[in-house]
mmCIF file of C-alpha atoms and ligand atoms in Angstrom:
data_model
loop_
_atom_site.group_PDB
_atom_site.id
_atom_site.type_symbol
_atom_site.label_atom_id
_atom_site.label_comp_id
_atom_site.label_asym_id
_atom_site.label_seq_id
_atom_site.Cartn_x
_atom_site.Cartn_y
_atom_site.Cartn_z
ATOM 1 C CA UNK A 503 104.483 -5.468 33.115
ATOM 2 C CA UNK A 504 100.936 -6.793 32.971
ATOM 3 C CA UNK A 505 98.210 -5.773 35.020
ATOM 4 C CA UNK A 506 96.175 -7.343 37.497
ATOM 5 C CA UNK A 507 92.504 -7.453 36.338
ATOM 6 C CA UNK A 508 90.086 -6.739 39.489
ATOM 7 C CA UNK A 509 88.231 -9.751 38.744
ATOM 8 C CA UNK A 510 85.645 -10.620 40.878
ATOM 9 C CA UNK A 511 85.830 -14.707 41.577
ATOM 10 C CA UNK A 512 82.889 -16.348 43.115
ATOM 11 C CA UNK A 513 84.811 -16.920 46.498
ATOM 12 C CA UNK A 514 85.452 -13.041 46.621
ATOM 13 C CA UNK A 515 81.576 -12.455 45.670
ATOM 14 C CA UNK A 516 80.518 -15.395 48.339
ATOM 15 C CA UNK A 517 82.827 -13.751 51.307
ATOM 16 C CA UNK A 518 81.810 -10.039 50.371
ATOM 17 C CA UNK A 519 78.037 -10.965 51.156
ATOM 18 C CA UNK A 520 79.033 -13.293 54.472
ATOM 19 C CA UNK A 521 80.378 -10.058 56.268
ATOM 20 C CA UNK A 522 77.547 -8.611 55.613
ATOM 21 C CA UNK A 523 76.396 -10.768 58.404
ATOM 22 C CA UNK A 524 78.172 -10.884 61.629
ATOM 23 C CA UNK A 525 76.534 -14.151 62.843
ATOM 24 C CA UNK A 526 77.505 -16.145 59.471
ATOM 25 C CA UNK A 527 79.718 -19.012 60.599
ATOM 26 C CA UNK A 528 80.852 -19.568 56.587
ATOM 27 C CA UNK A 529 79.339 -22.994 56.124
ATOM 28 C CA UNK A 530 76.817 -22.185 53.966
ATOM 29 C CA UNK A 531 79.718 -20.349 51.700
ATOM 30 C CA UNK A 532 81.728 -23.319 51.688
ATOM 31 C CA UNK A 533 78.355 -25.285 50.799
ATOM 32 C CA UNK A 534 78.278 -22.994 47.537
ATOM 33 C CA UNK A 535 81.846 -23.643 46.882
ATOM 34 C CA UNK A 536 81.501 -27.317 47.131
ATOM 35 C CA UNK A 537 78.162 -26.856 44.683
ATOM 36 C CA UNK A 538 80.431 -24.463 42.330
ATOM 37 C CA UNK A 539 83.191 -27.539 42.191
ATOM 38 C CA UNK A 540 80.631 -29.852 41.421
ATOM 39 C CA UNK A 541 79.720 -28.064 38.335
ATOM 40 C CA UNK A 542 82.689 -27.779 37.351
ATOM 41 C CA UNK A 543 83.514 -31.365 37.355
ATOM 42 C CA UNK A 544 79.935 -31.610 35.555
ATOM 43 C CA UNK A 545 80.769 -29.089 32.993
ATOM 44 C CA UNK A 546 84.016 -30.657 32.190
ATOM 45 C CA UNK A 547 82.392 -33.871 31.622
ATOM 46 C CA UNK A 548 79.317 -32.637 29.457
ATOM 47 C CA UNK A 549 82.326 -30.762 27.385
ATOM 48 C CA UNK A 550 83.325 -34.716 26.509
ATOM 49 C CA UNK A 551 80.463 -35.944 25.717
ATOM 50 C CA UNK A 552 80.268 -35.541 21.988
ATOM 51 C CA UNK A 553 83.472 -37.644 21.982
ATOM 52 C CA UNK A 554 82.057 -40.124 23.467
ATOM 53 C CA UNK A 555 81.100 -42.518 20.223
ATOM 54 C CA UNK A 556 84.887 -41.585 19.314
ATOM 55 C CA UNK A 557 86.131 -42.349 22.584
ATOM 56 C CA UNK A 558 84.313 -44.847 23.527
ATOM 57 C CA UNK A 559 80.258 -45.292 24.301
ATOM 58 C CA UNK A 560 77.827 -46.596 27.266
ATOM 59 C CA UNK A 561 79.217 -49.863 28.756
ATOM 60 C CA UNK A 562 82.434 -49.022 27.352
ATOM 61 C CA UNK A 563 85.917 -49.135 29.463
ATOM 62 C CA UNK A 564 87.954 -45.889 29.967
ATOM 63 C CA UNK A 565 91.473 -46.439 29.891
ATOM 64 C CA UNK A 566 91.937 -46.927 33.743
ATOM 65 C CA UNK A 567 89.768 -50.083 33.031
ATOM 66 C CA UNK A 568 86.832 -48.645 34.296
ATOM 67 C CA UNK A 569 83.211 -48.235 32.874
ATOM 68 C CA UNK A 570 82.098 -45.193 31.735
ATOM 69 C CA UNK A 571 78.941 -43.843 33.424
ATOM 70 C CA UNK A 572 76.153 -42.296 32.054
ATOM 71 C CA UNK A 573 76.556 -38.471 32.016
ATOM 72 C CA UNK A 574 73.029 -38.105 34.785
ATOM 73 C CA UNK A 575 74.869 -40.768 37.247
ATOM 74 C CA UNK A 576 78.083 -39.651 36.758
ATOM 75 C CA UNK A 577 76.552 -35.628 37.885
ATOM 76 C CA UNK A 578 74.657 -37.474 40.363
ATOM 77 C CA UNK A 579 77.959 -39.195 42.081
ATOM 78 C CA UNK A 580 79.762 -36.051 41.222
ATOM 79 C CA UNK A 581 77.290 -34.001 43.870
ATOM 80 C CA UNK A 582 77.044 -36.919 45.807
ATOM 81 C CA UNK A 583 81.054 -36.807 46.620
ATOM 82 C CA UNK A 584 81.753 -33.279 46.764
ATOM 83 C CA UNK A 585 79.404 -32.669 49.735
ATOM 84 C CA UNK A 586 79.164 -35.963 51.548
ATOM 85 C CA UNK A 587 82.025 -35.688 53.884
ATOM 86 C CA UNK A 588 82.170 -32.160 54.220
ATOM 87 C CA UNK A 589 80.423 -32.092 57.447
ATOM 88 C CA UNK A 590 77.965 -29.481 55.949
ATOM 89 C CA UNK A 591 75.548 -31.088 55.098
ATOM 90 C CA UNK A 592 72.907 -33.531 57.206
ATOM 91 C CA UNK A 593 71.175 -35.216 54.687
ATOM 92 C CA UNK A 594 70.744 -35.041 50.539
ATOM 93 C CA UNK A 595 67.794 -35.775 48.266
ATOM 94 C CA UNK A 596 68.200 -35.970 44.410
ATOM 95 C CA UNK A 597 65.886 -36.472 41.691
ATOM 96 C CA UNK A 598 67.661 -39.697 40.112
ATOM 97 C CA UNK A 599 67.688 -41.219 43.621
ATOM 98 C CA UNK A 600 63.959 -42.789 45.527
ATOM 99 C CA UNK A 601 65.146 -42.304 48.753
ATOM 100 C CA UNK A 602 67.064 -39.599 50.731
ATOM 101 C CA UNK A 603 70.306 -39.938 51.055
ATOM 102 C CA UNK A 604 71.939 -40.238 54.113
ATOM 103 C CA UNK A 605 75.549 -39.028 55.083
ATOM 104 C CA UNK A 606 77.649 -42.165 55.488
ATOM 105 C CA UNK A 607 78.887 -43.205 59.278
ATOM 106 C CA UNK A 608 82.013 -42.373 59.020
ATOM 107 C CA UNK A 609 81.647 -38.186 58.037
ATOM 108 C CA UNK A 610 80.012 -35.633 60.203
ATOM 109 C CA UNK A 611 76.390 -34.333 59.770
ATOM 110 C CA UNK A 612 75.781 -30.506 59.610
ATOM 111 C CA UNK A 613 73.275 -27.990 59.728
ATOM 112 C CA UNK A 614 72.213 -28.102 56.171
ATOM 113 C CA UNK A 615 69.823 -30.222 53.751
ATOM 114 C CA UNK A 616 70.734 -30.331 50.076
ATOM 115 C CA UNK A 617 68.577 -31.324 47.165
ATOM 116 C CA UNK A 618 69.120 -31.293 43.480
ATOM 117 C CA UNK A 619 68.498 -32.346 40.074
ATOM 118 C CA UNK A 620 71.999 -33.142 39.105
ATOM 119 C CA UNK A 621 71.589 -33.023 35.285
ATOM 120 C CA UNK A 622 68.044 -31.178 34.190
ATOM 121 C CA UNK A 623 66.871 -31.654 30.711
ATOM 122 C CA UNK A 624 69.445 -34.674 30.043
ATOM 123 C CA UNK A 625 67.768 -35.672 26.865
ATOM 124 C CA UNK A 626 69.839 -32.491 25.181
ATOM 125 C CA UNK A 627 72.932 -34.070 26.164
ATOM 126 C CA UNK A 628 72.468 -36.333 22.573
ATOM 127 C CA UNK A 629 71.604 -33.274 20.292
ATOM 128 C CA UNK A 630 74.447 -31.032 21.863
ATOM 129 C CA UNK A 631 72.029 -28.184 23.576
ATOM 130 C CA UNK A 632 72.128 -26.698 27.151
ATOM 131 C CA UNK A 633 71.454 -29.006 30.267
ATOM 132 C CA UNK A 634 71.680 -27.673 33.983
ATOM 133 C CA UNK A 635 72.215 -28.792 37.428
ATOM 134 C CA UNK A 636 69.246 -27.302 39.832
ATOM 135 C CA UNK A 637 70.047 -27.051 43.307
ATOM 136 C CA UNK A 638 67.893 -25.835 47.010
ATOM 137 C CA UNK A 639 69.767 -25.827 50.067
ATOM 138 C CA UNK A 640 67.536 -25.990 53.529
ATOM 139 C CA UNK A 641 68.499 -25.216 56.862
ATOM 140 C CA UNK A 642 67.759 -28.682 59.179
ATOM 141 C CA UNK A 643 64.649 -29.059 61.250
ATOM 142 C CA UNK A 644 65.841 -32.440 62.615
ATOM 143 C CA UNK A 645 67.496 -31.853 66.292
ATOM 144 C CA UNK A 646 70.951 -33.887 65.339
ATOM 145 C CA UNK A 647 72.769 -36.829 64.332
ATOM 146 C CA UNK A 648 71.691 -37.692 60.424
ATOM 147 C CA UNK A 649 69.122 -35.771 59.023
ATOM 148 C CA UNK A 650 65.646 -37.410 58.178
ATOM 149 C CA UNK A 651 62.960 -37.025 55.348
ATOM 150 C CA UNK A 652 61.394 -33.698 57.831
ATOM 151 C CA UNK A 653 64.928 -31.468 56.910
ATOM 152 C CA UNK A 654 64.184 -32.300 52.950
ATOM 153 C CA UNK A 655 60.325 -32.079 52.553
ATOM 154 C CA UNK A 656 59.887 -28.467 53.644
ATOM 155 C CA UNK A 657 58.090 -25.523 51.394
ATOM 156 C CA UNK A 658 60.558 -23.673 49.126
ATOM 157 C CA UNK A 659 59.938 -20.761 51.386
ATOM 158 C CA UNK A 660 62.318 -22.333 53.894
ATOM 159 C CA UNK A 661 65.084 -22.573 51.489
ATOM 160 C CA UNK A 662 68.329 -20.636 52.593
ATOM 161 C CA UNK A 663 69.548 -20.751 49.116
ATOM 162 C CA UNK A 664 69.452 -22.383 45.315
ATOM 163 C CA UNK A 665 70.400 -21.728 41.858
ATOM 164 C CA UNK A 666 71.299 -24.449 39.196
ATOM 165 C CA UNK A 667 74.527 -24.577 36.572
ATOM 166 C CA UNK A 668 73.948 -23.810 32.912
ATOM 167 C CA UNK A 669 75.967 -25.901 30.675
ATOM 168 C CA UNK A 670 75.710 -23.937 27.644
ATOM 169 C CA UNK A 671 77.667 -21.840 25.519
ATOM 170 C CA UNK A 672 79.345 -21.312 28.022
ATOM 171 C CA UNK A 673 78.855 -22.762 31.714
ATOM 172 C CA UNK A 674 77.160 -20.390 34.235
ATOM 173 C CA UNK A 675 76.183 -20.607 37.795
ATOM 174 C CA UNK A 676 73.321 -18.341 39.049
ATOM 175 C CA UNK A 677 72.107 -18.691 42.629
ATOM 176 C CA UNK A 678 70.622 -16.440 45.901
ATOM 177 C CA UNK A 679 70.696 -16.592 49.226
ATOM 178 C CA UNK A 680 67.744 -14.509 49.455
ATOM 179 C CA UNK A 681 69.942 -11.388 48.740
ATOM 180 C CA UNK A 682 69.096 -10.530 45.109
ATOM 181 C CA UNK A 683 69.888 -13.161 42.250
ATOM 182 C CA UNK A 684 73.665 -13.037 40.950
ATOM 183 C CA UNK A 685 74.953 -15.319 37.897
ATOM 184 C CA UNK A 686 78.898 -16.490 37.409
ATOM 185 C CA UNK A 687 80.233 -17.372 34.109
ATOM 186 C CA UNK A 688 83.357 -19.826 34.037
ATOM 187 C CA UNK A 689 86.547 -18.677 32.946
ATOM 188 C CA UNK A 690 87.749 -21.617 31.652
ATOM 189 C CA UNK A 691 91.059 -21.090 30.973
ATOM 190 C CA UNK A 692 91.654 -20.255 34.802
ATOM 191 C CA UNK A 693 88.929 -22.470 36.226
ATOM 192 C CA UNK A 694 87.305 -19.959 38.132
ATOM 193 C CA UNK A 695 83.516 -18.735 38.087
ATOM 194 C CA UNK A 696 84.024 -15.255 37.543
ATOM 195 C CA UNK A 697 80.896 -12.764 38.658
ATOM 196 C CA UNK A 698 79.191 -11.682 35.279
ATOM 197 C CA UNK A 699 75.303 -11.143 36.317
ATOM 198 C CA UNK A 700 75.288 -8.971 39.587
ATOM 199 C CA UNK A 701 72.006 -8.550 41.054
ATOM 200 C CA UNK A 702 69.980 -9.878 38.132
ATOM 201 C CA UNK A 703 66.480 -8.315 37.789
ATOM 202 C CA UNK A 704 63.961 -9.831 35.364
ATOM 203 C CA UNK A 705 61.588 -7.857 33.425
ATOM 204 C CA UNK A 706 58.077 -7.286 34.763
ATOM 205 C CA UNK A 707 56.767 -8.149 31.079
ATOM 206 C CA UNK A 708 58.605 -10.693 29.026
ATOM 207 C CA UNK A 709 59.188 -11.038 25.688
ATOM 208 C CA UNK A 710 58.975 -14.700 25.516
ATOM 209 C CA UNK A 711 56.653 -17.702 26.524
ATOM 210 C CA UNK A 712 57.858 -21.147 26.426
ATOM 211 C CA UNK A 713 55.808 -24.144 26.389
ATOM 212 C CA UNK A 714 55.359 -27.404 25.156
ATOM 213 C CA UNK A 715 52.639 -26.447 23.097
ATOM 214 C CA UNK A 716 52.771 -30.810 21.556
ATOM 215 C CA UNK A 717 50.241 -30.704 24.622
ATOM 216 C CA UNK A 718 47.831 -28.416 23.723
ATOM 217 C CA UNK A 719 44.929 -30.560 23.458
ATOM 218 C CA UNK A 720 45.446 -32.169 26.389
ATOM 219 C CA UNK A 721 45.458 -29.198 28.487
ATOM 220 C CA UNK A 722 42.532 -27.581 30.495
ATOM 221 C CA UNK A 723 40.173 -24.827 28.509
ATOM 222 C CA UNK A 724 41.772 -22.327 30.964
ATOM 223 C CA UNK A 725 45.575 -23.183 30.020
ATOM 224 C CA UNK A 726 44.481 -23.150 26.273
ATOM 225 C CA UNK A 727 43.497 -19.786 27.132
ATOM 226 C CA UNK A 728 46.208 -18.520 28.585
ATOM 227 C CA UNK A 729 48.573 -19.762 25.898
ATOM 228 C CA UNK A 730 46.565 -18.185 23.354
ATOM 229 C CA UNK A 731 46.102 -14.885 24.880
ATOM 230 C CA UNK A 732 50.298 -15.003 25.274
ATOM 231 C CA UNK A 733 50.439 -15.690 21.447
ATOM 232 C CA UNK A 734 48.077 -12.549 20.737
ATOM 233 C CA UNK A 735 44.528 -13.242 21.073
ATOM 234 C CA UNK A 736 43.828 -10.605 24.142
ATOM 235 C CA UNK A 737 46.043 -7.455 22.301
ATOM 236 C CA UNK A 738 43.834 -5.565 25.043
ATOM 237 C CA UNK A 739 45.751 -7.075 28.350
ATOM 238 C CA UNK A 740 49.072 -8.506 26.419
ATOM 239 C CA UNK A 741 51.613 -7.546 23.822
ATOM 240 C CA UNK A 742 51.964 -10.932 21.931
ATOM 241 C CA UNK A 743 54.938 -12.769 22.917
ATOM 242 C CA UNK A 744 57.500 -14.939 21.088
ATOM 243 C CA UNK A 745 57.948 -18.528 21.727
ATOM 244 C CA UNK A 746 60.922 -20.175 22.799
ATOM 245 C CA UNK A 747 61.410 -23.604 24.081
ATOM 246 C CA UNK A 748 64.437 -25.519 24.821
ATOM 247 C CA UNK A 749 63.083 -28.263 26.743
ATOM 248 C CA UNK A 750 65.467 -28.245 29.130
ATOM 249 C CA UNK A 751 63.934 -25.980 32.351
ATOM 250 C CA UNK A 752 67.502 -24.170 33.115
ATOM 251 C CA UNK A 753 67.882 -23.016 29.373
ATOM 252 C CA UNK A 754 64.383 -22.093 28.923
ATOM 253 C CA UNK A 755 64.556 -20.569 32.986
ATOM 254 C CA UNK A 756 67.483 -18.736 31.958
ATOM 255 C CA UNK A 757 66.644 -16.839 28.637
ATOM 256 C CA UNK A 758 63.189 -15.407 30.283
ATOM 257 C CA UNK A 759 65.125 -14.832 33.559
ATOM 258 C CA UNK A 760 67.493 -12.284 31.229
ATOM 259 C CA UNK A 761 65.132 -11.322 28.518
ATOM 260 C CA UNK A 762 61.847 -11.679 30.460
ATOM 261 C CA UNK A 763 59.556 -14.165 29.671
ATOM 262 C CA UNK A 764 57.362 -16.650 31.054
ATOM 263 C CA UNK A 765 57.667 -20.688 31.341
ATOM 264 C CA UNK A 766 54.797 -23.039 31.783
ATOM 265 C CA UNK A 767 54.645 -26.620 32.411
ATOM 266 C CA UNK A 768 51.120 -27.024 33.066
ATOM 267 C CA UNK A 769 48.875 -29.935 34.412
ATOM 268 C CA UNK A 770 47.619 -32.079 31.212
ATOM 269 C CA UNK A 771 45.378 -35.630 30.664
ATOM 270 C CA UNK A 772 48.936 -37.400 30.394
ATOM 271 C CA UNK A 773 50.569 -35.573 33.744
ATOM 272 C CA UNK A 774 47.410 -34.539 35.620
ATOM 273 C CA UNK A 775 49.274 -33.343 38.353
ATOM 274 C CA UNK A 776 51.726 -31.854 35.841
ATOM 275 C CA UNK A 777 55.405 -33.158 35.258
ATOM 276 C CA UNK A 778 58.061 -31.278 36.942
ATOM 277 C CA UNK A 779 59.116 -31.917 40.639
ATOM 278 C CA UNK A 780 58.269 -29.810 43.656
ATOM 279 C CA UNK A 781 61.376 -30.336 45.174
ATOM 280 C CA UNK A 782 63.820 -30.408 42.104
ATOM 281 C CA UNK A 783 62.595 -27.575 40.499
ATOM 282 C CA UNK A 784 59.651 -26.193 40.719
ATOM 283 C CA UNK A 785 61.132 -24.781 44.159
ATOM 284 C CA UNK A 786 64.442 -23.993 43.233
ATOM 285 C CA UNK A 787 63.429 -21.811 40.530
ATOM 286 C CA UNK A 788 60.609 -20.285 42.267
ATOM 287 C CA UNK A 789 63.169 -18.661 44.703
ATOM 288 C CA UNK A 790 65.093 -17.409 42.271
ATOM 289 C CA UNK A 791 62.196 -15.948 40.620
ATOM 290 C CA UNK A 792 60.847 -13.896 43.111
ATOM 291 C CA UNK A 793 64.497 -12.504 43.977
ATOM 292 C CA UNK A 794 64.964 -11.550 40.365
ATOM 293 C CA UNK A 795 61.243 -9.551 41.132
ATOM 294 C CA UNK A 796 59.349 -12.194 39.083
ATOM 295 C CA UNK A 797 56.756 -15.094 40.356
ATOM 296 C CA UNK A 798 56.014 -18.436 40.327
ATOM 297 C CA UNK A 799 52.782 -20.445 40.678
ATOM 298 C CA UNK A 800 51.082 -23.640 40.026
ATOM 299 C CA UNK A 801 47.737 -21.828 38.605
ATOM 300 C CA UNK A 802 46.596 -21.244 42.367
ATOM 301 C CA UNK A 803 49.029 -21.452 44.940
ATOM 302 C CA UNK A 804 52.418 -19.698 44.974
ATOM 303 C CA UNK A 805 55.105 -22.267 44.417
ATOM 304 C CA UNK A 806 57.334 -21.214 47.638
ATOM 305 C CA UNK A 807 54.223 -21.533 49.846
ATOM 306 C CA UNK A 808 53.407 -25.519 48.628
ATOM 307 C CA UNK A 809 54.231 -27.716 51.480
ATOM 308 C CA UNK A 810 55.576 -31.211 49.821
ATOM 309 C CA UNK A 811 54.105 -34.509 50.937
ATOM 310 C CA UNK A 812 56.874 -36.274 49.226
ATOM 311 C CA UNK A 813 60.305 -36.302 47.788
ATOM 312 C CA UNK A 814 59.415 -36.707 44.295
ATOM 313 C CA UNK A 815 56.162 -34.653 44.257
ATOM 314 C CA UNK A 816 55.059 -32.864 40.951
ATOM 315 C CA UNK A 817 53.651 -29.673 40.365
ATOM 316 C CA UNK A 818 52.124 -27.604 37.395
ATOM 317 C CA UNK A 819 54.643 -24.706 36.693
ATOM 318 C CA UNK A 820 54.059 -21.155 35.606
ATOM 319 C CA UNK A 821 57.281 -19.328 36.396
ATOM 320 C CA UNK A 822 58.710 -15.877 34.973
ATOM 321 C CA UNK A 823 57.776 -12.225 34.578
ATOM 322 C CA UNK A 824 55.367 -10.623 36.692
ATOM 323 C CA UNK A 825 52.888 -9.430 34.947
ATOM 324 C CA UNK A 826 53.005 -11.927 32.570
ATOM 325 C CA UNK A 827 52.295 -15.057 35.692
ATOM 326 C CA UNK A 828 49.574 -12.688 36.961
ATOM 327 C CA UNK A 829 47.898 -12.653 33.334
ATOM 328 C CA UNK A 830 48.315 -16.872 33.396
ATOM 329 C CA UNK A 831 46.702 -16.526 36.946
ATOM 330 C CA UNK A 832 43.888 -14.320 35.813
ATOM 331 C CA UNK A 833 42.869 -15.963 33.142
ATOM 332 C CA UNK A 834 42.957 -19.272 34.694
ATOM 333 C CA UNK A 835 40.684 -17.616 37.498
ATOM 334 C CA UNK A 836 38.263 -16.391 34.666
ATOM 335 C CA UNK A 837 38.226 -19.219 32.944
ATOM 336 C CA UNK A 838 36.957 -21.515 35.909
ATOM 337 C CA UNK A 839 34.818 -18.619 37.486
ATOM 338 C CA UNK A 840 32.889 -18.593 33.967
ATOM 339 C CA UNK A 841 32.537 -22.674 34.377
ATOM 340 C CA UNK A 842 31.970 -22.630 38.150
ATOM 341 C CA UNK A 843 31.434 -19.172 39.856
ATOM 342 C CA UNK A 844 33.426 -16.860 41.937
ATOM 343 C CA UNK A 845 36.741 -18.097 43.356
ATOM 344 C CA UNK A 846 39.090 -16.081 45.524
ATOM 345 C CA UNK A 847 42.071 -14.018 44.309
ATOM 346 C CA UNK A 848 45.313 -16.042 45.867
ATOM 347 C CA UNK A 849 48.120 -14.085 46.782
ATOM 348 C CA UNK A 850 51.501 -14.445 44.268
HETATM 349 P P1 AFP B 1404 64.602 -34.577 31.150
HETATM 350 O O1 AFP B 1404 65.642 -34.274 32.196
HETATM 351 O O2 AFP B 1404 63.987 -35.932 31.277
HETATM 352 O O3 AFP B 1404 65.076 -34.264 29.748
HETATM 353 O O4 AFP B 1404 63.342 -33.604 31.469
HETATM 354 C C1 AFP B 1404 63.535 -32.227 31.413
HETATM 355 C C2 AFP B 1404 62.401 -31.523 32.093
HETATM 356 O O5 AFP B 1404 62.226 -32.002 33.411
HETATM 357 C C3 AFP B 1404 62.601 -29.997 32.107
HETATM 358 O O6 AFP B 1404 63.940 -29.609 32.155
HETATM 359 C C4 AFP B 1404 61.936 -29.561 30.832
HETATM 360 O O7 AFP B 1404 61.460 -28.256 30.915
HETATM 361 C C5 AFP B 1404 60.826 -30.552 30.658
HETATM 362 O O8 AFP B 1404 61.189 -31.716 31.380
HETATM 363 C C6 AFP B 1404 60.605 -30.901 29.232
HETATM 364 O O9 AFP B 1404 59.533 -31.767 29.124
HETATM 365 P P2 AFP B 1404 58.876 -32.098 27.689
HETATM 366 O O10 AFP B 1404 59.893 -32.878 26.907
HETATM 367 O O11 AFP B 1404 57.653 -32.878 28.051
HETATM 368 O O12 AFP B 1404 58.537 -30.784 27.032
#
């Protein structure tokens, strides 16, 4: 007879933590399961893509007659339609869409705000490497009835949960609640996320530093600092680190969350107020962060503390390690005290 393996599914992981609290009502683990399903429809998809020129490109007709979408709309409508009617959820915001986006008339509005880059780093998709799906879940300030632009522009210190999908290797979901970071890893010959990661804890030093280092010259003296003192140049503060850089946040977010390492996307001439979103991901991955024991920061301010003025705000980025963020911080401190005089220490 075979045995049983004492798998631990997702749903088993997600209910285990809800009776850990009495007053949970289960939406907001049904909210992840809807999230898990849309990656899974994602990851199927992204599995196709490389067919695609056999199959059939952009514009082209599948063979129900219909045209086939772009793989960032198609993740996009895929979200869109696996929480809309679920009566979870009070209002969305995604980074491929201007506007919020409201819960059509004919579902119920719930308690909860969802935002989300449905398919990060997208320009992989053409050279085969690892995209993700980033997602931050808020709980509504808005009274009730359908939720308004107030329930999605909060500070990423509100957030009741995030995490994003890896499509990689293989496909992977990581997310908290605020409880510790844990990270899934799809089974896919039984369709299930299956708990891989419990309680992930980065390092407090990283090996790693990814950048785009392209923009060197176009960053500030105290980022060109920074980089080079994670390179080598300050053997007195910093073991020299390794670079690594995927281009796509969730890959790059993902190898320094395991191996420890540090990810900057800082301010430059071209993207003064630097290039990834607040909302999207800056957020999103600052949570995560600080539950895996690490930190995230835009040079100054901690990232969970930055209240947004709009949907499609940007921030600079320096997410990862501890100690490695507080050198980034330091030196950016120095730098500018050296240029300007004394400026206070901000909490990270
Ligand atoms: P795309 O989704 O347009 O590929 O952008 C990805 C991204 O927002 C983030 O995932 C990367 O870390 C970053 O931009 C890469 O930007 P550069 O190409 O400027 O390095």
């Amino acid at each position: 007879m075979l045995n049983t393996p004492s798998l631990t599914t997702i749903e088993k992981f997600i209910l285990e933590q809800e009776s850990k609290f009495p007053e949970a009502t289960g939406e907001l683990s049904n909210l992840l399961y809807d999230i898990a399903l849309a990656a899974k429809i994602i990851a199927a998809a992204i599995r196709r893509a490389g067919l695609v020129d056999i199959l059939g490109g952009l514009g082209a007709r599948n063979v129900q007659g219909e045209e086939q979408q772009k793989l960032d709309v198609f993740a996009n409508e895929t979200i869109k339609n696996c929480l809309k009617h679920t009566g979870r959820v009070c209002a969305m915001a995604s980074e491929e869409d201007e506007d919020i986006i409201p819960i059509p008339p004919e579902y119920p509005a719930g308690k909860y705000a969802v935002l989300y880059d449905p398919l990060d780093g997208s320009s992989n998709i053409d050279v085969n490497a690892a995209v993700g799906t980033i997602f931050s879940v808020y709980r509504r300030v808005s009274m009730e009835g359908r939720g308004t632009v107030a329930d999605v522009l909060q500070p990423g210190c509100k957030q009741v949960a995030a995490g994003y999908a890896m499509y990689g290797s293989s496909t992977m979901l990581v997310y908290t609640t605020g409880q510790g970071v844990h990270g899934f890893t799809l089974d896919p010959t039984i369709g299930e996320f299956l708990l891989s990661h419990p309680r992930i804890v980065t390092p407090r030093v990283g090996i790693y530093y990814s950048v785009n280092e392209s923009n060197f010259g176009r960053w500030s003296k105290g980022i060109q600092t920074a980089v080079r003192g994670l390179k080598g140049e300050r053997p007195d503060r910093l073991k020299p680190k390794n670079s690594r850089y995927a281009g796509s946040l969730v890959a790059d977010f993902h190898r320094n969350l395991i191996a420890g390492g540090i990810f900057l996307y800082p301010a430059d001439t071209k993207n003064p107020q630097g290039k990834l979103r607040l909302l999207y991901e800056a957020s999103p991955m600052a949570f995560l962060a600080e539950q895996a024991g690490g930190s995230a920061t835009d040079g100054v301010n901690r990232i969970l503390d930055i209240v947004p003025r709009s949907l499609h705000q940007r921030t600079p980025l320096v997410i990862g390690s501890r100690e490695d963020v507080g050198f980034v911080a330091d030196t950016l401190r120095e730098v500018a005290e050296r240029q300007s005089g004394p400026i206070p220490t901000p909490a990270l």
